[in-house]
XYZ file of C-alpha atoms in Angstrom:
459
model
C 148.651 84.523 94.296
C 146.779 82.384 91.785
C 147.676 78.938 93.925
C 146.603 80.857 97.145
C 143.228 82.153 95.384
C 142.605 78.544 94.046
C 143.091 77.002 97.727
C 140.664 79.505 98.771
C 138.364 78.468 96.043
C 139.211 74.607 97.183
C 137.753 75.414 100.617
C 134.914 77.410 99.800
C 133.673 74.602 97.538
C 134.212 72.077 100.088
C 132.343 73.912 102.600
C 129.235 73.723 99.947
C 129.615 70.232 99.347
C 129.673 69.633 103.212
C 126.265 71.660 103.138
C 124.847 69.721 100.086
C 125.802 66.645 102.020
C 124.230 67.846 105.180
C 121.152 68.330 103.239
C 120.967 64.794 101.938
C 121.634 63.222 105.204
C 118.760 65.098 106.314
C 116.476 63.937 103.751
C 116.778 59.992 104.023
C 113.646 59.476 101.870
C 115.351 61.025 98.834
C 115.803 58.447 96.258
C 119.825 57.461 95.125
C 118.784 58.998 91.685
C 118.464 62.224 93.652
C 121.486 61.971 95.649
C 123.566 61.179 92.067
C 122.227 64.215 90.757
C 123.219 66.243 93.743
C 126.715 64.946 93.355
C 126.370 65.778 89.533
C 125.601 69.172 90.322
C 128.773 69.657 92.762
C 130.806 68.867 89.729
C 129.228 71.009 87.983
C 129.428 73.733 90.518
C 133.082 72.937 91.160
C 133.652 72.684 87.362
C 131.962 76.308 86.513
C 134.137 77.957 89.459
C 137.375 76.740 87.802
C 135.945 78.115 84.215
C 135.134 81.819 85.518
C 138.793 81.685 87.347
C 140.537 80.784 84.315
C 138.616 82.238 81.388
C 136.215 84.986 82.614
C 137.009 88.092 80.784
C 137.418 90.094 84.332
C 138.645 88.619 87.336
C 135.681 88.327 89.862
C 136.261 87.658 93.835
C 135.800 84.147 94.514
C 133.310 85.107 97.850
C 130.949 87.369 95.137
C 130.858 84.449 92.942
C 129.974 81.803 95.773
C 127.512 84.499 97.243
C 125.697 84.635 94.122
C 125.883 80.572 94.089
C 124.164 80.691 97.158
C 122.010 83.110 96.761
C 120.500 81.143 93.539
C 120.117 77.893 95.815
C 117.583 79.907 97.877
C 115.730 81.759 94.333
C 115.403 78.036 93.114
C 112.364 77.802 95.186
C 110.629 81.147 93.749
C 109.838 82.499 97.058
C 110.894 86.173 97.010
C 110.390 86.130 101.015
C 113.312 83.438 101.228
C 116.963 84.595 100.775
C 120.286 84.928 101.873
C 121.547 87.672 104.403
C 125.390 88.365 104.285
C 127.053 90.049 107.301
C 126.312 93.455 106.363
C 122.437 92.371 105.152
C 121.995 90.554 108.637
C 123.305 93.579 110.694
C 120.335 95.601 108.954
C 117.799 92.987 109.595
C 119.033 92.835 113.321
C 119.147 96.916 113.413
C 115.276 97.233 112.482
C 114.271 94.414 115.141
C 115.632 96.636 117.566
C 114.380 99.663 116.103
C 117.214 101.907 114.744
C 118.288 101.481 111.126
C 120.580 103.521 108.384
C 118.809 103.913 105.002
C 116.326 105.531 102.968
C 113.785 103.707 105.297
C 111.401 101.485 102.866
C 109.890 98.149 103.129
C 110.208 96.093 99.900
C 108.918 93.325 98.577
C 109.327 91.515 95.081
C 106.254 91.663 92.780
C 106.515 90.250 89.243
C 110.418 89.941 89.997
C 110.352 94.122 90.202
C 110.874 95.880 93.662
C 107.908 97.570 95.242
C 107.704 99.850 97.972
C 104.926 98.357 100.356
C 105.475 101.312 102.416
C 107.889 103.845 103.151
C 108.489 104.383 107.384
C 106.531 107.176 109.120
C 109.429 110.191 109.335
C 111.972 108.264 107.204
C 114.024 109.675 104.534
C 111.956 107.949 101.789
C 109.124 109.514 103.241
C 110.655 112.709 104.015
C 111.785 112.738 100.003
C 108.221 111.851 98.448
C 108.563 107.917 98.144
C 104.831 106.481 98.432
C 103.602 103.147 99.145
C 103.449 100.892 96.121
C 105.986 102.848 94.143
C 108.535 100.523 91.731
C 112.157 101.142 92.078
C 113.110 100.516 88.432
C 116.825 101.671 89.000
C 118.695 102.650 92.043
C 121.871 104.964 90.967
C 121.967 103.796 87.260
C 121.323 100.119 88.522
C 118.572 98.344 86.734
C 116.561 96.014 89.627
C 114.445 93.679 87.596
C 115.408 90.174 88.647
C 117.730 91.670 91.387
C 116.777 89.731 95.250
C 115.865 91.828 98.447
C 119.439 91.450 99.644
C 120.780 92.819 96.826
C 118.356 96.083 96.678
C 119.401 96.526 100.292
C 122.885 96.539 99.377
C 121.971 99.324 96.950
C 120.122 101.552 98.738
C 122.298 101.225 102.084
C 125.549 103.467 102.492
C 126.720 105.975 104.752
C 124.729 108.176 106.893
C 124.308 111.584 104.728
C 125.215 110.288 101.469
C 122.164 110.354 98.248
C 120.906 107.577 96.381
C 119.045 108.375 93.185
C 116.216 106.153 92.258
C 114.306 105.917 89.106
C 110.534 105.177 90.032
C 107.563 104.181 87.863
C 104.341 105.690 89.963
C 100.755 104.560 88.801
C 99.273 107.448 87.030
C 102.396 108.965 85.651
C 103.431 108.299 81.725
C 107.331 108.792 82.702
C 109.491 107.531 85.365
C 110.755 109.574 88.037
C 114.034 110.620 89.180
C 114.050 111.259 93.254
C 116.930 111.849 95.348
C 116.703 110.189 99.074
C 119.517 111.388 101.283
C 120.364 108.268 103.599
C 120.121 109.018 107.482
C 119.357 107.158 110.475
C 115.977 107.303 111.896
C 114.392 105.521 114.971
C 111.257 103.606 114.466
C 107.984 104.256 116.981
C 106.436 100.970 116.990
C 103.742 102.364 119.417
C 101.748 105.788 118.747
C 98.946 106.597 120.778
C 96.147 109.398 120.872
C 93.011 109.830 123.028
C 89.988 111.401 121.444
C 88.349 113.332 124.365
C 85.456 114.291 122.532
C 84.444 110.796 121.348
C 85.804 109.096 124.393
C 88.039 106.830 122.026
C 91.236 105.252 122.368
C 93.758 105.374 119.069
C 96.607 103.151 118.794
C 98.857 102.879 115.805
C 101.284 99.967 115.215
C 103.435 100.276 112.616
C 105.464 96.937 112.989
C 105.396 93.826 115.095
C 108.938 94.386 116.357
C 110.751 96.072 119.340
C 109.622 93.573 122.194
C 112.733 94.053 123.628
C 112.801 97.835 123.697
C 109.186 97.604 125.328
C 106.814 97.900 121.933
C 104.224 95.230 123.696
C 104.544 96.891 127.045
C 103.507 100.250 125.345
C 100.836 98.599 123.632
C 99.436 97.287 127.014
C 100.028 100.144 128.930
C 97.974 102.464 126.280
C 95.164 99.923 126.406
C 94.790 100.058 130.557
C 95.085 103.899 130.098
C 92.065 103.759 127.534
C 89.976 101.599 130.218
C 90.731 103.988 133.053
C 89.207 106.730 131.326
C 86.483 104.386 130.559
C 86.695 104.333 126.918
C 84.006 103.581 124.625
C 86.083 101.837 121.629
C 89.266 101.862 120.563
C 90.713 102.329 116.756
C 93.136 100.119 116.180
C 95.820 101.413 113.021
C 97.486 98.749 111.057
C 97.713 101.052 107.897
C 101.578 100.468 106.455
C 101.972 97.911 109.339
C 103.899 95.364 106.915
C 104.635 92.668 109.769
C 106.728 91.622 111.981
C 106.943 88.591 114.876
C 104.238 85.793 115.006
C 103.904 85.813 118.274
C 104.016 89.246 119.114
C 100.681 88.966 116.783
C 99.278 86.621 117.939
C 99.581 87.887 122.055
C 98.471 91.428 121.345
C 95.113 89.457 119.481
C 94.835 87.593 122.038
C 93.967 90.531 124.647
C 90.461 91.258 122.516
C 89.500 87.570 122.496
C 88.018 85.259 124.715
C 90.524 83.099 126.344
C 91.562 80.065 124.766
C 90.377 81.132 121.167
C 92.049 80.598 118.420
C 94.206 83.296 116.661
C 95.815 81.684 113.587
C 96.694 78.678 112.455
C 100.396 77.919 110.573
C 100.168 74.835 107.958
C 103.929 73.770 107.119
C 105.759 70.936 104.461
C 105.106 68.386 107.416
C 102.413 67.720 109.698
C 104.232 68.015 112.629
C 105.030 71.718 111.345
C 101.504 72.629 111.453
C 100.552 74.750 114.817
C 97.707 76.616 115.981
C 98.413 79.370 118.208
C 95.249 80.245 121.096
C 95.085 82.819 123.680
C 96.122 81.614 126.448
C 98.648 83.808 128.266
C 97.691 85.379 131.447
C 95.842 88.544 130.362
C 94.377 86.960 127.419
C 90.179 88.183 127.201
C 90.681 91.309 129.137
C 89.270 93.603 126.586
C 87.153 91.218 124.922
C 84.196 93.684 125.572
C 85.867 97.097 123.935
C 84.092 97.592 120.608
C 86.954 97.981 118.253
C 87.299 99.154 114.633
C 90.859 98.108 112.963
C 92.289 100.060 109.600
C 93.856 98.362 107.405
C 95.367 99.225 103.817
C 97.102 97.756 100.734
C 100.460 98.130 102.627
C 99.003 95.868 106.020
C 100.783 92.578 105.674
C 101.938 89.495 107.070
C 101.564 90.052 111.114
C 99.093 92.408 110.563
C 97.044 90.636 108.833
C 97.431 87.939 111.350
C 95.852 90.444 113.977
C 93.128 91.247 111.660
C 92.171 88.363 110.212
C 92.030 87.145 113.955
C 89.833 89.704 114.839
C 87.503 89.830 111.964
C 86.945 86.162 112.275
C 85.754 86.283 116.158
C 83.432 89.174 115.358
C 85.330 91.215 117.206
C 85.870 94.313 115.289
C 85.382 95.771 112.212
C 88.276 96.163 109.177
C 87.630 99.681 107.603
C 89.895 100.647 104.697
C 91.327 98.911 102.124
C 91.760 95.078 101.038
C 95.036 94.003 102.711
C 98.081 93.159 100.862
C 98.218 89.313 101.329
C 101.424 88.382 102.528
C 100.664 85.424 104.745
C 104.006 83.496 105.325
C 106.285 82.737 108.011
C 110.015 83.373 107.622
C 112.666 81.920 110.203
C 115.920 83.814 110.639
C 119.044 81.168 110.450
C 121.768 83.046 112.262
C 124.504 80.488 112.624
C 126.005 80.527 109.152
C 129.684 81.302 108.874
C 130.649 84.865 108.789
C 128.165 86.133 110.417
C 125.786 85.775 107.492
C 122.226 84.015 108.052
C 119.221 83.073 105.873
C 115.046 83.743 106.037
C 113.338 80.436 104.891
C 109.995 80.724 104.736
C 108.601 77.403 106.928
C 105.095 77.953 106.891
C 102.070 79.630 105.689
C 99.431 80.597 108.091
C 95.408 80.892 107.807
C 93.015 82.640 109.938
C 90.799 80.807 112.696
C 88.235 80.245 110.076
C 90.913 78.304 107.553
C 90.846 81.361 105.309
C 93.821 81.840 103.090
C 95.319 85.489 103.166
C 98.617 84.672 101.159
C 97.768 85.912 97.587
C 94.480 87.453 98.766
C 94.656 89.886 101.206
C 92.009 90.714 103.980
C 88.377 92.252 102.682
C 87.519 95.288 104.880
C 83.923 95.354 106.162
C 84.048 99.019 105.478
C 85.618 100.009 102.351
C 86.715 103.299 102.649
C 89.408 104.255 99.986
C 92.517 106.334 101.020
C 92.241 109.903 99.385
C 94.059 110.313 96.146
C 95.152 113.350 94.488
C 94.631 114.298 90.635
C 96.941 112.942 88.613
C 98.104 116.410 87.771
C 98.300 117.087 91.402
C 100.451 114.038 91.932
C 102.903 115.813 89.172
C 102.868 118.727 90.764
C 103.857 117.313 93.869
C 106.803 115.585 92.759
C 108.404 118.792 91.206
C 107.792 120.375 94.236
C 109.871 117.565 96.380
C 112.289 117.820 93.902
C 112.948 121.636 93.560
C 113.218 121.343 97.179
C 109.762 123.339 97.656
C 108.955 122.201 101.216
C 112.103 122.824 102.998
C 112.521 126.393 101.918
C 108.612 127.052 102.717
C 109.080 125.376 106.516
C 112.330 127.581 106.944
C 110.397 130.722 106.123
C 107.322 129.376 108.261
C 108.953 127.376 111.218
C 105.341 126.927 112.950
C 102.420 125.960 111.701
C 99.461 128.436 111.506
C 95.718 127.911 110.270
C 96.806 130.517 107.314
C 99.446 128.747 105.956
C 97.917 126.371 103.361
C 96.233 129.482 101.573
C 99.824 131.225 101.512
C 101.132 128.340 100.327
C 98.702 126.996 97.393
C 99.525 131.002 96.258
C 102.990 130.494 96.331
C 102.561 127.164 93.971
C 100.200 129.269 91.743
C 102.841 131.866 90.894
C 105.219 129.097 90.071
C 103.138 127.693 87.934
C 101.902 124.849 90.047
C 97.790 125.399 90.133
C 96.837 123.255 93.092
C 93.592 123.043 94.879
C 92.767 124.331 98.440
C 91.999 120.486 99.802
C 95.214 119.531 98.507
C 97.543 122.769 99.908
C 95.951 121.818 103.010
C 96.718 118.116 103.096
C 100.326 118.431 102.216
C 100.812 121.436 104.856
C 99.243 118.919 107.382
C 101.475 116.147 106.358
C 104.708 118.444 106.062
C 104.186 120.059 109.794
C 102.392 117.020 111.522
C 103.197 113.760 110.143
C 107.075 114.012 111.365
C 105.606 114.560 114.802
C 103.217 111.774 114.659
C 100.174 113.966 114.980
C 97.227 113.028 114.505
C 94.835 114.755 112.093
C 91.729 113.443 111.308
C 90.479 116.504 109.139
C 92.984 115.028 106.181
C 91.934 111.479 107.302
C 88.865 110.199 105.632
C 89.151 106.307 107.089
C 89.734 107.470 110.550
C 87.050 110.233 110.189
C 84.810 107.337 109.180
C 86.110 104.998 112.573
C 85.410 107.514 114.532
C 81.710 107.986 113.575
C 81.794 104.408 113.138
C 82.419 104.303 117.073
C 80.517 107.041 118.303
C 77.070 105.503 116.929
């Protein structure tokens, strides 16, 4: 058995050595000393693999050792967005592009070596369990997360549908960590949501991700615009809050609908001059809505492709950005799908800049109109956590299946009896959230940023 294992080890090492030699062949300007250094590390890798196989206190599968080496290779670039995708992770990634996922429904980024939840996906298991944007996951089912890459984190939170996963969360404003159980499940992502404000004669489009072209997201976006135009809309509210990004070309295409034909949308700069490129509004329907008044909603979880679109519209004075400063993730990852065993890799190849040359990465976009999102008090945030932990909302909705105007007062009184004295406003917001948010209904009454956007376009 040991002989067979070592034969397998040799094959994997030869594959990795071949990969390293190909890298050298693609870099003819490398000095001889660099080639010697690479050969030295090839030898070190082979030797360490032998040491682990022969001497480590516990037996470790060869695949696990080699996957760790590959992840370390990509991590050496110190870019949290460059990462290896094993077969399972690749399947998850492709599922997200297609619109369906099984898991807990969060977008993760690494910040100072810790997994930060950029945004829970609307209607997903994490949102239903009370996970919030900018929560930090300290542990998953007892496994500490500091230092783990996104791929490993995805493995930890993904599992069979209907199974629980326990997260230890650090949340701003709380002295102690929170323990939150999330039930894994399958959920469908609706990339485009629309609404018509008849009284104000204003259209509204929420774009949750820049994905789903094959399933019709671009078509749905353009169809909504045409519908608003037929109704002689006075303006458009484009909601990019909690939109964590997606496909660069899709963002450029949609931005091109609102600017003059031929206008620059985004400049992408790579390591080499030939990798630099600028995307322009050149498609047939570019500029079709260049005179439509617009407000774009952004927040701390608006990132990547959503920042490209918002930045272009801001630079061309086509829209006012309203809300909070965006996240500041402005790099382009290329997906390499051709690795053996159905594996792949995401590798950052470019960073992008607005048409006026503004750097977004690490800085974000500042809104033209600053409107902070509503925040519960520290005490009410803790009560909300306790309510989720106790399963209050599921039980309350079972007793009261349909929302009625008097429910917030009933809920407030019930919580008062249980020792959670919440304000009438917070009770209203909780009821609106749990009865309306999952259905995608808009409620300007509890959305101060949307209220302000309606007011700005109604002037």
